XYZ file of N, CA and C in Angstrom:
273
model
N 116.463 1.834 10.809
C 117.152 1.208 11.928
C 117.227 -0.317 12.351
N 118.031 -0.980 13.163
C 118.196 -2.135 13.331
C 116.912 -2.665 14.322
N 115.693 -2.826 14.588
C 114.929 -3.514 15.734
C 115.314 -5.140 16.416
N 115.214 -5.161 17.141
C 115.086 -6.117 18.088
C 113.937 -6.331 18.486
N 113.582 -7.964 18.337
C 112.055 -7.819 19.136
C 112.071 -8.914 20.480
N 111.099 -9.157 20.478
C 111.015 -9.854 22.528
C 111.579 -11.619 21.999
N 112.651 -11.725 22.851
C 112.503 -13.398 22.512
C 114.021 -13.291 21.600
N 114.446 -12.246 20.617
C 115.633 -12.380 19.911
C 116.674 -11.713 21.055
N 118.456 -11.934 20.344
C 119.231 -12.352 21.031
C 120.055 -11.045 20.675
N 120.048 -9.927 21.392
C 120.534 -8.281 21.409
C 122.067 -8.695 20.711
N 122.489 -7.871 20.229
C 123.428 -7.593 18.743
C 124.697 -7.990 19.603
N 125.627 -8.577 19.381
C 127.111 -7.916 19.963
C 127.554 -6.597 20.939
N 127.783 -5.607 19.071
C 127.000 -4.438 19.244
C 126.902 -3.865 20.793
N 125.724 -4.412 21.290
C 124.992 -3.325 22.592
C 125.748 -3.810 24.091
N 126.624 -5.229 23.489
C 127.746 -5.493 24.616
C 128.607 -5.427 24.566
N 129.215 -5.197 23.514
C 130.707 -4.040 23.748
C 130.451 -2.763 23.741
N 129.328 -1.843 23.937
C 129.409 -0.746 23.840
C 128.546 -0.123 25.196
N 127.692 -0.681 25.326
C 126.795 -0.125 26.806
C 127.124 0.424 27.790
N 128.461 0.068 28.107
C 128.508 0.666 29.650
C 129.894 1.940 28.552
N 130.145 1.939 28.125
C 130.980 3.020 27.822
C 130.182 4.510 27.591
N 128.709 3.805 26.716
C 128.034 4.831 26.490
C 126.911 5.286 27.471
N 126.511 4.413 28.254
C 125.413 5.284 30.039
C 126.366 6.015 30.691
N 128.283 5.561 30.486
C 129.241 6.657 30.931
C 129.191 7.983 30.060
N 128.610 8.072 29.000
C 129.220 9.747 28.478
C 127.724 10.392 28.322
N 126.268 9.301 29.259
C 124.312 9.648 28.735
C 124.806 10.551 29.477
N 124.429 11.504 28.706
C 123.632 13.319 29.740
C 122.310 13.456 29.549
N 121.631 12.440 29.165
C 120.100 12.296 29.285
C 119.845 10.994 28.854
N 118.692 10.075 29.045
C 118.186 9.288 28.962
C 116.627 8.612 28.693
N 116.509 8.261 27.508
C 115.229 8.203 26.809
C 114.427 6.659 26.879
N 113.431 6.599 27.629
C 112.865 5.623 27.491
C 111.671 5.009 26.754
N 111.262 4.227 25.868
C 110.668 4.642 25.130
C 110.085 3.320 23.925
N 108.734 3.185 24.589
C 108.151 2.380 24.073
C 108.604 0.313 25.198
N 108.343 0.107 26.229
C 109.563 -0.547 26.691
C 108.465 -0.876 28.439
N 108.295 -2.330 28.028
C 108.004 -2.548 30.243
C 108.930 -2.755 31.032
N 109.510 -2.583 30.202
C 111.512 -2.675 31.298
C 111.370 -4.124 32.745
N 110.545 -5.021 32.055
C 110.546 -6.205 33.013
C 111.487 -6.799 32.059
N 112.117 -7.130 31.009
C 113.166 -8.108 30.315
C 114.293 -7.177 30.375
N 115.438 -8.718 30.833
C 116.470 -7.870 30.414
C 117.134 -7.874 29.462
N 118.339 -7.459 29.098
C 118.876 -6.464 30.148
C 118.779 -5.644 29.813
N 117.990 -4.963 29.187
C 117.358 -3.617 28.685
C 116.928 -3.069 30.673
N 115.938 -3.583 31.006
C 115.564 -3.100 32.381
C 116.348 -2.755 33.069
N 117.534 -2.648 32.746
C 118.697 -2.695 34.143
C 119.535 -1.249 32.876
N 119.147 -1.194 32.182
C 119.713 0.695 31.522
C 119.784 1.162 32.223
N 118.727 1.854 32.917
C 118.397 3.284 33.994
C 119.251 3.209 35.052
N 118.678 1.966 35.477
C 119.785 1.942 36.666
C 121.475 2.643 36.619
N 121.782 1.956 35.513
C 123.220 2.288 35.226
C 124.023 3.839 35.052
N 122.861 4.102 34.565
C 123.742 5.841 34.397
C 123.870 6.879 35.539
N 124.985 7.688 35.104
C 124.748 8.507 36.705
C 123.775 9.267 37.440
N 124.098 9.454 38.654
C 123.153 10.012 39.683
C 121.744 11.572 39.128
N 122.729 11.531 38.302
C 122.271 13.551 37.496
C 121.876 13.082 36.767
N 121.912 12.028 35.952
C 121.333 11.550 34.505
C 119.768 12.058 34.731
N 118.947 12.891 34.147
C 117.023 12.560 34.123
C 116.634 11.550 32.865
N 116.013 11.213 33.102
C 115.611 9.927 32.674
C 113.755 9.968 32.631
N 113.972 9.767 31.367
C 112.393 10.786 30.783
C 111.656 8.525 29.953
N 110.615 8.511 30.416
C 110.003 7.601 30.398
C 109.098 7.600 28.730
N 108.613 7.510 27.903
C 108.068 7.541 27.071
C 106.748 6.591 26.568
N 105.593 6.598 27.396
C 105.267 5.434 27.448
C 103.823 5.469 27.502
N 103.089 5.009 27.533
C 101.401 4.822 27.428
C 101.228 4.980 29.061
N 101.917 3.850 30.354
C 102.048 3.851 31.314
C 103.510 4.075 32.346
N 103.284 4.349 33.580
C 104.275 4.810 33.715
C 105.235 3.742 34.812
N 106.384 3.253 34.507
C 107.022 2.309 34.387
C 108.044 2.254 35.606
N 107.176 2.613 36.813
C 107.966 2.869 38.372
C 107.650 2.063 39.104
N 107.680 1.712 40.169
C 107.097 1.695 41.228
C 107.068 -0.123 41.306
N 107.476 -0.852 40.711
C 107.676 -1.705 40.768
C 108.854 -2.786 41.220
N 109.250 -3.398 41.693
C 110.649 -4.405 42.424
C 111.580 -3.749 41.938
N 111.411 -4.515 40.546
C 112.841 -4.055 40.111
C 113.289 -2.711 38.944
N 112.058 -2.108 39.205
C 112.184 -0.320 38.397
C 113.414 0.299 39.204
N 114.228 0.949 38.677
C 115.027 2.073 39.465
C 114.127 3.365 39.469
N 113.063 3.298 38.431
C 113.109 5.003 38.174
C 111.317 4.923 39.732
N 111.369 6.750 39.276
C 110.642 6.667 41.053
C 110.130 8.363 40.326
N 108.491 8.008 40.982
C 107.868 9.244 40.145
C 107.153 9.401 41.583
N 106.233 10.596 41.696
C 106.754 12.291 40.716
C 108.249 12.716 40.721
N 108.592 13.324 39.905
C 110.355 14.131 39.953
C 110.066 15.212 41.209
N 108.903 15.034 41.815
C 108.843 16.443 42.513
C 108.935 16.344 43.464
N 109.092 14.615 44.086
C 109.894 14.257 45.171
C 111.279 14.414 46.159
N 111.788 14.061 46.965
C 112.978 14.628 46.966
C 113.882 13.195 46.889
N 112.974 11.853 46.745
C 113.443 10.901 45.924
C 114.021 10.619 44.731
N 113.138 11.177 43.923
C 111.986 10.590 42.482
C 112.920 12.491 41.892
N 114.227 12.788 42.041
C 114.273 14.022 41.015
C 114.469 14.458 39.775
N 114.504 13.346 39.403
C 115.136 13.257 37.481
C 114.194 12.224 36.987
N 113.515 12.109 36.871
C 112.949 11.067 36.021
C 111.163 11.584 36.043
N 110.519 11.640 34.704
C 109.550 11.966 33.721
C 108.635 11.015 33.429
N 107.872 11.068 33.625
C 106.864 10.272 32.274
C 105.963 10.964 31.632
N 106.454 10.539 30.425
C 105.083 11.396 29.267
C 104.470 10.209 29.230
N 103.423 10.650 29.191
C 102.030 9.572 28.632
C 101.801 9.736 27.510
N 101.109 8.475 26.828
C 100.220 8.466 25.252
C 101.399 7.440 24.521
N 101.250 7.134 23.416
C 101.535 6.596 22.518
C 103.006 6.964 22.240
N 103.984 6.702 22.342
C 104.996 7.116 21.502
C 104.816 7.823 20.501
N 104.956 7.725 19.374
C 104.554 8.055 18.242
C 104.136 10.064 18.456
N 103.204 10.225 19.425
C 102.031 11.411 19.045
C 102.416 11.770 20.964
N 104.005 11.068 21.384
C 104.458 12.036 22.939
C 105.293 13.127 23.321
């Protein structure tokens, strides 16, 4: 698969298709990102309200002002976000 490293420009295909992809998304898997760099940090907030969001990362990526994620999933406002801790390859 193609990889985009920090500081590189996202391919045109990303911008051409992300809205359509998110509209038909029924599960969002988020792996190995700080969720602090645009445009990817905005994607979790663009899926429908009933779409579960699972973050695979060493550190829970919720609670900072720009994060749409809310933990723990058992709370009334955080009914769909799950953090799976550890290295992405092992989680």
